[in-house]
Amino acid sequence: MKIKDVSIRDLRSISNLEHQIFKENAFSIKLVEKLIQQNTLFLKLEDGKIMKKLIGFIVVIKDREDQANIINFLIHPQFQSKGYGSLLLQETIERIKKRLKEIKKIVLNVQVNNSIAIKLYEKFNFQKNSKSIENYYQSGEDAYLMELST
Ligand SMILES: CC(C)(COP(=O)(O)OP(=O)(O)OC[C@H]1O[C@@H](n2cnc3c(N)ncnc32)[C@H](O)[C@@H]1OP(=O)(O)O)[C@@H](O)C(=O)NCCC(=O)NCCS
């Protein structure tokens, strides 16, 4: 497995996987394109084979001077629950700490019923805010804000 920066050549495969997983909550292809072009942390996990299958990706933006926000993160359904999400999140936290020294806090939003993702974030010591944010997603679902002090 390899973790690399996403480039504009990955736009189609990233956007297809995004829509397959997040459906009506998916980011538009235009937004994904913008995020690739901006200088955010946009990492992909690929297998080491010749065809380089996209296993997952993660998008981080700096939404405040001292805060990074994980705004998108997924692992291909065929590869979930095999430790790849943990691998990609671990590497992302390390790169934020290394590349963005001013960052004091990493935040993210997660659907209140996404217990697998919540467990993963808690494994990395993210703390869940007790109060949820109503109607956070396009689909009308609520979200928790989770935070990690770096
Ligand atoms: C959430 C997601 C990124 C996790 O990635 P993953 O590769 O499946 O996660 P891992 O295999 O590294 O597992 C991480 C932890 O999640 C929990 N977990 C994973 N699969 C689980 C399952 N089937 N049942 C219960 N808990 C599970 C475990 O606590 C696990 O840690 P452990 O194995 O050390 O106990 C992935 O499931 C996914 O892409 N889901 C759809 C998109 C999504 O919800 N993204 C997050 C948006 S906030």
PDB file of C-alpha atoms and ligand atoms in Angstrom, residues 21-22 73-76 79-87 108-111 114-117 119-121 123 137, ligand 1:
ATOM      1  CA  ILE A  21     -20.175   5.930  -0.925  1.00  0.00           C
ATOM      2  CA  PHE A  22     -21.747   9.228   0.072  1.00  0.00           C
ATOM      3  CA  PHE A  73     -12.487  10.501   4.310  1.00  0.00           C
ATOM      4  CA  LEU A  74     -13.389   7.098   2.942  1.00  0.00           C
ATOM      5  CA  ILE A  75     -12.143   3.613   2.217  1.00  0.00           C
ATOM      6  CA  HIS A  76     -13.430   1.570  -0.765  1.00  0.00           C
ATOM      7  CA  PHE A  79     -11.280  -2.821   1.627  1.00  0.00           C
ATOM      8  CA  GLN A  80     -13.110  -1.616   4.747  1.00  0.00           C
ATOM      9  CA  SER A  81     -12.506  -3.140   8.208  1.00  0.00           C
ATOM     10  CA  LYS A  82      -9.011  -4.298   7.217  1.00  0.00           C
ATOM     11  CA  GLY A  83      -7.072  -1.548   8.983  1.00  0.00           C
ATOM     12  CA  TYR A  84      -6.650   0.764   5.956  1.00  0.00           C
ATOM     13  CA  GLY A  85      -8.724   3.590   7.451  1.00  0.00           C
ATOM     14  CA  SER A  86      -6.506   3.516  10.542  1.00  0.00           C
ATOM     15  CA  LEU A  87      -3.396   3.507   8.354  1.00  0.00           C
ATOM     16  CA  LEU A 108     -14.170  16.692  11.854  1.00  0.00           C
ATOM     17  CA  ASN A 109     -17.888  16.065  11.579  1.00  0.00           C
ATOM     18  CA  VAL A 110     -19.373  12.591  11.532  1.00  0.00           C
ATOM     19  CA  GLN A 111     -22.939  11.315  11.123  1.00  0.00           C
ATOM     20  CA  ASN A 114     -21.782   6.176  11.841  1.00  0.00           C
ATOM     21  CA  SER A 115     -20.564   4.085  14.745  1.00  0.00           C
ATOM     22  CA  ILE A 116     -17.634   2.528  12.836  1.00  0.00           C
ATOM     23  CA  ALA A 117     -16.178   5.930  11.952  1.00  0.00           C
ATOM     24  CA  LYS A 119     -14.928   4.173  16.920  1.00  0.00           C
ATOM     25  CA  LEU A 120     -12.049   4.792  14.535  1.00  0.00           C
ATOM     26  CA  TYR A 121     -11.740   8.451  15.552  1.00  0.00           C
ATOM     27  CA  LYS A 123      -9.173   5.052  18.740  1.00  0.00           C
ATOM     28  CA  TYR A 137     -25.929  16.784   6.039  1.00  0.00           C
TER      29      TYR A 137
HETATM   30  C1  LIG B   1     -15.040   4.902   8.378  1.00  0.00           C
HETATM   31  C2  LIG B   1     -14.007   4.219   7.484  1.00  0.00           C
HETATM   32  C3  LIG B   1     -13.128   5.280   6.824  1.00  0.00           C
HETATM   33  C4  LIG B   1     -13.119   3.333   8.372  1.00  0.00           C
HETATM   34  O1  LIG B   1     -12.114   2.727   7.588  1.00  0.00           O
HETATM   35  P1  LIG B   1     -11.775   1.185   7.754  1.00  0.00           P
HETATM   36  O2  LIG B   1     -10.631   0.867   6.889  1.00  0.00           O
HETATM   37  O3  LIG B   1     -13.005   0.408   7.552  1.00  0.00           O
HETATM   38  O4  LIG B   1     -11.344   1.174   9.302  1.00  0.00           O
HETATM   39  P2  LIG B   1     -10.322   0.187  10.044  1.00  0.00           P
HETATM   40  O5  LIG B   1     -10.371  -1.175   9.416  1.00  0.00           O
HETATM   41  O6  LIG B   1      -8.993   0.842  10.132  1.00  0.00           O
HETATM   42  O7  LIG B   1     -10.977   0.114  11.489  1.00  0.00           O
HETATM   43  C5  LIG B   1     -10.863   1.188  12.389  1.00  0.00           C
HETATM   44  C6  LIG B   1     -11.720   0.941  13.603  1.00  0.00           C
HETATM   45  O8  LIG B   1     -13.084   1.051  13.244  1.00  0.00           O
HETATM   46  C7  LIG B   1     -13.836   0.058  13.942  1.00  0.00           C
HETATM   47  N1  LIG B   1     -14.391  -0.891  12.968  1.00  0.00           N
HETATM   48  C8  LIG B   1     -13.936  -1.133  11.694  1.00  0.00           C
HETATM   49  N2  LIG B   1     -14.754  -2.010  11.092  1.00  0.00           N
HETATM   50  C9  LIG B   1     -15.721  -2.324  11.974  1.00  0.00           C
HETATM   51  C10 LIG B   1     -16.859  -3.168  11.908  1.00  0.00           C
HETATM   52  N3  LIG B   1     -17.161  -3.869  10.820  1.00  0.00           N
HETATM   53  N4  LIG B   1     -17.659  -3.247  13.005  1.00  0.00           N
HETATM   54  C11 LIG B   1     -17.378  -2.518  14.125  1.00  0.00           C
HETATM   55  N5  LIG B   1     -16.307  -1.696  14.242  1.00  0.00           N
HETATM   56  C12 LIG B   1     -15.500  -1.602  13.176  1.00  0.00           C
HETATM   57  C13 LIG B   1     -12.887  -0.629  14.896  1.00  0.00           C
HETATM   58  O9  LIG B   1     -12.897   0.074  16.115  1.00  0.00           O
HETATM   59  C14 LIG B   1     -11.561  -0.443  14.195  1.00  0.00           C
HETATM   60  O10 LIG B   1     -10.476  -0.455  15.044  1.00  0.00           O
HETATM   61  P3  LIG B   1      -9.817  -1.863  15.525  1.00  0.00           P
HETATM   62  O11 LIG B   1      -9.807  -2.753  14.331  1.00  0.00           O
HETATM   63  O12 LIG B   1      -8.467  -1.480  16.001  1.00  0.00           O
HETATM   64  O13 LIG B   1     -10.736  -2.337  16.585  1.00  0.00           O
HETATM   65  C15 LIG B   1     -14.674   3.310   6.417  1.00  0.00           C
HETATM   66  O14 LIG B   1     -15.471   2.372   7.051  1.00  0.00           O
HETATM   67  C16 LIG B   1     -15.492   4.076   5.389  1.00  0.00           C
HETATM   68  O15 LIG B   1     -14.970   4.511   4.377  1.00  0.00           O
HETATM   69  N6  LIG B   1     -16.798   4.219   5.624  1.00  0.00           N
HETATM   70  C17 LIG B   1     -17.695   4.906   4.688  1.00  0.00           C
HETATM   71  C18 LIG B   1     -17.369   6.382   4.598  1.00  0.00           C
HETATM   72  C19 LIG B   1     -17.331   7.050   5.955  1.00  0.00           C
HETATM   73  O16 LIG B   1     -18.178   6.796   6.794  1.00  0.00           O
HETATM   74  N7  LIG B   1     -16.342   7.942   6.138  1.00  0.00           N
HETATM   75  C20 LIG B   1     -16.198   8.694   7.370  1.00  0.00           C
HETATM   76  C21 LIG B   1     -16.928   9.975   7.256  1.00  0.00           C
HETATM   77  S1  LIG B   1     -16.807  10.945   8.751  1.00  0.00           S
END
